[in-house]
C-alpha positions as a LaTeX table, in Angstrom:
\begin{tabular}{lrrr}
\hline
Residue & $x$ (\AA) & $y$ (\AA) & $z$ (\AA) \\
\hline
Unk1 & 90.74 & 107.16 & 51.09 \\
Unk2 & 89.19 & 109.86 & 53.03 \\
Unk3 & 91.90 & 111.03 & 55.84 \\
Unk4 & 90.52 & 112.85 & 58.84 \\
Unk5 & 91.65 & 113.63 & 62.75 \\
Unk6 & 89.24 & 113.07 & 65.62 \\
Unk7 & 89.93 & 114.56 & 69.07 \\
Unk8 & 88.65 & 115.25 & 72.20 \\
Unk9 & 89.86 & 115.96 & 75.58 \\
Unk10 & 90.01 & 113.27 & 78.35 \\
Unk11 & 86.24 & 112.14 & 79.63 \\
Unk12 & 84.94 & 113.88 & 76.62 \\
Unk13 & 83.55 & 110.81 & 74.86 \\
Unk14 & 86.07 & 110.66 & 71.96 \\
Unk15 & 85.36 & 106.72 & 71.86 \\
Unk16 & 82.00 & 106.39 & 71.74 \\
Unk17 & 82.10 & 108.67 & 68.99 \\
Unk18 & 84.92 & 106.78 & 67.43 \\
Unk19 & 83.04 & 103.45 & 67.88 \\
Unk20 & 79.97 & 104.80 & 65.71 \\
Unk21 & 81.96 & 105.88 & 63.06 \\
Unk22 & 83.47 & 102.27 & 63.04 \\
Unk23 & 79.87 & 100.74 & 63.29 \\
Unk24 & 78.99 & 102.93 & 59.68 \\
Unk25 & 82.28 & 101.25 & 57.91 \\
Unk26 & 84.80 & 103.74 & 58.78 \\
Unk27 & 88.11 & 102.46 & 59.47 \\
Unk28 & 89.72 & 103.83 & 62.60 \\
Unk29 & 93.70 & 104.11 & 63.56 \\
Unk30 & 93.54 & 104.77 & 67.08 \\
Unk31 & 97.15 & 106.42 & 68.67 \\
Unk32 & 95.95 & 105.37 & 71.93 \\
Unk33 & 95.14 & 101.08 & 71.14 \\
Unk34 & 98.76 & 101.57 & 69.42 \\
Unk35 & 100.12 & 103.06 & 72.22 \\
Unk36 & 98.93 & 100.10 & 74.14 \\
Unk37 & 99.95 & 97.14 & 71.93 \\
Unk38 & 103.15 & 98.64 & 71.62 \\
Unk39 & 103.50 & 98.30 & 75.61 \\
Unk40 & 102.08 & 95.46 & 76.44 \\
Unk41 & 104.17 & 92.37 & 77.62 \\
Unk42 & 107.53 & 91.16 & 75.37 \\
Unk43 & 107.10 & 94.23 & 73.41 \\
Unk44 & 110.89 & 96.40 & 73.13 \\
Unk45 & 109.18 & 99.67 & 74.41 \\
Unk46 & 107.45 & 98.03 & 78.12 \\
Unk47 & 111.99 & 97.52 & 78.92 \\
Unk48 & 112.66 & 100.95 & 78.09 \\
Unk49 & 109.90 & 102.22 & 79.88 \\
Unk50 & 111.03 & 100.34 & 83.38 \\
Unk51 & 114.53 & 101.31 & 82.48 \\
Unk52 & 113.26 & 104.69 & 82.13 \\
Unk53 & 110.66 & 105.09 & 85.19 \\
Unk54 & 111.98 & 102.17 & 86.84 \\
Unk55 & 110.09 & 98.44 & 88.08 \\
Unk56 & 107.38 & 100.30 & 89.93 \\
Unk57 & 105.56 & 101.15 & 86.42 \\
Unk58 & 105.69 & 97.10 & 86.21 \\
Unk59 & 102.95 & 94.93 & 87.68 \\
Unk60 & 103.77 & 91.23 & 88.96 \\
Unk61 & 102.67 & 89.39 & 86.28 \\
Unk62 & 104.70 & 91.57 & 83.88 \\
Unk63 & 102.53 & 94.24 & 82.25 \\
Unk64 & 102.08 & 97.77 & 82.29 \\
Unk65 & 101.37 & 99.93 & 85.64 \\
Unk66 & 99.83 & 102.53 & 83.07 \\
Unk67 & 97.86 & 104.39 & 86.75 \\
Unk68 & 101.30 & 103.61 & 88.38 \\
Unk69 & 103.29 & 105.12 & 85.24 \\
Unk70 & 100.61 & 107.85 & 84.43 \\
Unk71 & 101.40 & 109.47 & 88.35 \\
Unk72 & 105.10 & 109.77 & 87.83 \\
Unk73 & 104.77 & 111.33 & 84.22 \\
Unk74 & 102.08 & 113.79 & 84.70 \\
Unk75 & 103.67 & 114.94 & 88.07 \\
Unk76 & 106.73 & 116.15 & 86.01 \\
Unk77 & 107.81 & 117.71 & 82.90 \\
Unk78 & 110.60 & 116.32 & 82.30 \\
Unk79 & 109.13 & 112.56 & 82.84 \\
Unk80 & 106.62 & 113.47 & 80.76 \\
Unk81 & 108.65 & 114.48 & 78.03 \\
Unk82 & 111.22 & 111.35 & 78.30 \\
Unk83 & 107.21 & 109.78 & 78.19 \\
Unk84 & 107.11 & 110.99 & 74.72 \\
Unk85 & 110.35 & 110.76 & 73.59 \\
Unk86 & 110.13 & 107.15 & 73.90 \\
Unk87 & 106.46 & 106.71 & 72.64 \\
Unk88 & 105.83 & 109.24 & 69.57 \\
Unk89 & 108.45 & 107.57 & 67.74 \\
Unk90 & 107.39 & 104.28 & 68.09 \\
Unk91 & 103.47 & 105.21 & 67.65 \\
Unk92 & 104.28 & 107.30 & 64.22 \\
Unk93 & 106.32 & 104.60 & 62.76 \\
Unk94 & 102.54 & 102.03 & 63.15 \\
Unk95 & 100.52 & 104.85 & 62.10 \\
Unk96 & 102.40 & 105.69 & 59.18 \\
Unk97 & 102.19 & 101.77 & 58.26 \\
Unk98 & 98.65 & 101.21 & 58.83 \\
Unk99 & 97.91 & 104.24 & 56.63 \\
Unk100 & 100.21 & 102.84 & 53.45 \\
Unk101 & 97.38 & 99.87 & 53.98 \\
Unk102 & 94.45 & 102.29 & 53.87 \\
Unk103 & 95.54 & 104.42 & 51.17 \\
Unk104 & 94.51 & 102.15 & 48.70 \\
Unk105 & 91.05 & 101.60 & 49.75 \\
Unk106 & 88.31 & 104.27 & 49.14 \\
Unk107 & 87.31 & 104.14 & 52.90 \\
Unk108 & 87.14 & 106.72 & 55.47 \\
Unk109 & 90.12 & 106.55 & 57.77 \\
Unk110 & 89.56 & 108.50 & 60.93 \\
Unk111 & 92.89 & 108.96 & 62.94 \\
Unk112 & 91.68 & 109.27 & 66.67 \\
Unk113 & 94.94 & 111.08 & 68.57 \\
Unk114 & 94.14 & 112.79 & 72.14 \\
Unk115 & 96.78 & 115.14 & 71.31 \\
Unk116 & 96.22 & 116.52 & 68.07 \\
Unk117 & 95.32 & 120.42 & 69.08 \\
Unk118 & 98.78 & 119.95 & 70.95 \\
Unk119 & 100.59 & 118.28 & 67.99 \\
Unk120 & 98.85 & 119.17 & 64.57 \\
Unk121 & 99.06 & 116.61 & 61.78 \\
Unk122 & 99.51 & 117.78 & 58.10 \\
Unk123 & 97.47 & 115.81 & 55.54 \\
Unk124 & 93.83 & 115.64 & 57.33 \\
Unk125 & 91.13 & 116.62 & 55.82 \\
Unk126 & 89.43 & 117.64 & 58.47 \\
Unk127 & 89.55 & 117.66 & 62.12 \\
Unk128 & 86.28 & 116.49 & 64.22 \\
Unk129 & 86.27 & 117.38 & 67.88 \\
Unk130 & 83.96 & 116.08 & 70.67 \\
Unk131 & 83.07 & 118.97 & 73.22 \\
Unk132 & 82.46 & 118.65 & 76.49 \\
Unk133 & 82.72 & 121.72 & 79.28 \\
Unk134 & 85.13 & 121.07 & 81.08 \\
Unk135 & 83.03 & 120.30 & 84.52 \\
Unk136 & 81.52 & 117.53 & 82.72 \\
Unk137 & 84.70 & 115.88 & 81.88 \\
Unk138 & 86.21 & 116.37 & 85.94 \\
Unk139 & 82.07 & 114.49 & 86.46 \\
Unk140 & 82.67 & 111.56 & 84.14 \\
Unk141 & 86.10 & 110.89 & 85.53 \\
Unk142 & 85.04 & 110.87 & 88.68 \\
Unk143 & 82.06 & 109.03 & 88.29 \\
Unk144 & 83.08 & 106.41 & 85.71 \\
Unk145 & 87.18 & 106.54 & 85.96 \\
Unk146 & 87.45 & 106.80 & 89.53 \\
Unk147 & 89.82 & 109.48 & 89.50 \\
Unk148 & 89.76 & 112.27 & 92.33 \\
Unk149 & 88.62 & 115.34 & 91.47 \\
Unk150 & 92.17 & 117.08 & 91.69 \\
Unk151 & 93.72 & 113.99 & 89.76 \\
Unk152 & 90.90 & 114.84 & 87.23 \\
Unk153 & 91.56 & 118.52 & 87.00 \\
Unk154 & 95.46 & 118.28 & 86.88 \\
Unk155 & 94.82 & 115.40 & 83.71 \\
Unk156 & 92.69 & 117.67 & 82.09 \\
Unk157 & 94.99 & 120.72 & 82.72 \\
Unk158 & 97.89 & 119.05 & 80.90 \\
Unk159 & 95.64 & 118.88 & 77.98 \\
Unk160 & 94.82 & 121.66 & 75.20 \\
Unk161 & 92.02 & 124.22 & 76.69 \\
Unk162 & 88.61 & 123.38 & 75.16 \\
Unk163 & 88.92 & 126.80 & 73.46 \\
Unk164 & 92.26 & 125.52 & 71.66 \\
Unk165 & 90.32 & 122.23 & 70.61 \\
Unk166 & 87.45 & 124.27 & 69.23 \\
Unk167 & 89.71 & 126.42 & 67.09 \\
Unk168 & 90.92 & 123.82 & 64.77 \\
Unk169 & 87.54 & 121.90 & 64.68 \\
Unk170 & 85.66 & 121.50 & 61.35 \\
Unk171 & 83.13 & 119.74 & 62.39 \\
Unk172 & 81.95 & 119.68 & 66.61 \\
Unk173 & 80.24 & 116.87 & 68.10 \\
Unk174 & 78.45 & 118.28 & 71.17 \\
Unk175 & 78.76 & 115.39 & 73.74 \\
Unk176 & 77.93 & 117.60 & 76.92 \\
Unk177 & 73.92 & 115.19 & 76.89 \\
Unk178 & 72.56 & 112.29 & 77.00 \\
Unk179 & 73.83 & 109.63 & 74.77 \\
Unk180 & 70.20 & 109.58 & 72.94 \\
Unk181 & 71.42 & 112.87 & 71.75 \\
Unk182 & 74.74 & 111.89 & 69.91 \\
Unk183 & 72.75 & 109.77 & 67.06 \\
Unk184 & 71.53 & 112.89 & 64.75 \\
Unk185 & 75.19 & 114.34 & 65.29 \\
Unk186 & 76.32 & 111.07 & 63.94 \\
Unk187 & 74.16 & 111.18 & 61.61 \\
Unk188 & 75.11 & 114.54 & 60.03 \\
Unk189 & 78.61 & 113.80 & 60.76 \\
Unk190 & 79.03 & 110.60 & 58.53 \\
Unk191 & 77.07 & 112.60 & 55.76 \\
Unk192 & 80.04 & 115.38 & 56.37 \\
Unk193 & 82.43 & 112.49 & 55.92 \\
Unk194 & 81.24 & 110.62 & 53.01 \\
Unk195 & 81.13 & 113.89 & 51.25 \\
Unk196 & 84.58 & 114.72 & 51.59 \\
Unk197 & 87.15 & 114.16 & 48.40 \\
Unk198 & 88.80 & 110.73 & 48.07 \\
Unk199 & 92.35 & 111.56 & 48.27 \\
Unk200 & 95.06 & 110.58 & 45.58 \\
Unk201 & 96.56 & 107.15 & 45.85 \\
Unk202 & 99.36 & 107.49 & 47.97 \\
Unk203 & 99.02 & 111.08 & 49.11 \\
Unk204 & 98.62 & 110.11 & 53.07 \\
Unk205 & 101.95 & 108.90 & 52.65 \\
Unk206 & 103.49 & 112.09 & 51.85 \\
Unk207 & 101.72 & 113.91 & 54.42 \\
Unk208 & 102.90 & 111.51 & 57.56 \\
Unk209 & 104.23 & 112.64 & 60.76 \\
Unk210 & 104.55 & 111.72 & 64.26 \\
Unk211 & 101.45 & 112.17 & 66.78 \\
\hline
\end{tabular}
């Protein structure tokens, strides 16, 4: 297996990226589709979260209010942190899992967390990061996310600064142009990847923490 992070802040792109390094084979443990399965409807975690932030984070058919939860947690530090304390644990606990699986395949396993300038993850070897200044990511929210522009700057403020992203990059995938421009990046990316050491049988398990 070839282990390595990808991160980006919000609006950045981080998925499309993600989504052509699934299209060349790569195998891709995403914390946020975790985070997601782990809430949706019958799951343990969606009753501690209305117990937490109470039935208002609860639509009426019985799923999620992620806009409805997301505006309680990022308007407060401490919600945001009982936020965490009840989703990290349950998010490490799959990744750790899904990486037993892929450690004993030769593929390349790309771990795709948001957060990972905020919460560093031993083991990787390497961290990719998709750039975007940070006026194009208020743009794309805007445009395509239909968030205001202060709901878009406050998102992106709770974030790590581009400049903290950057610093633990190995490899940068400019994503500030047109999407015509992201192919050759690819391109040189996946021959980054596949060029990378296979890691020991077993080793990602020894290197696993919470995202």
């Amino acid at each position: 297996m070839i282990l390595v992070g990808l991160t980006g802040g919000i609006g950045s792109g981080k998925s499309t990226v993600s989504s052509a390094l699934a299209a060349r084979g790569a195998e891709i443990i995403d914390a946020d589709q975790i985070t997601r399965d782990l809430q949706a409807p019958g799951q343990p975690l969606l009753a501690e979260l209305a117990a937490r932030f109470g039935d208002e984070v609860i639509t009426a058919d019985g799923a999620l209010d992620r806009p409805a939860l997301a505006a309680i947690a990022f308007a407060d530090e401490q919600a945001l942190a009982d936020l965490n304390r009840i989703m990290h644990p349950a998010v490490g606990r799959e990744i750790v899992n899904r990486l037993a699986a892929a450690g004993q395949t030769e593929r390349v396993v790309v771990m795709d967390i948001p957060l990972l300038a905020e919460n560093p993850r031993d083991g990787l070897q390497g961290v990719i990061v998709v750039d975007v200044p940070v006026e194009t990511q208020v743009a794309r929210l805007v445009q395509y996310r239909g968030f205001t522009e202060a709901d878009a700057r406050a998102r992106i403020a709770r974030q790590a600064t581009r400049e903290q992203r950057l610093a633990i990059a190995d490899f940068v995938v400019d994503n500030s142009g047109p999407r015509e421009a992201l192919a050759p990046q690819i391109e040189r990316l996946w021959q980054w990847l596949t060029g990378l050491p296979q890691l020991p049988s077993g080793a990602a398990d020894s290197n696993t923490s919470t995202p």
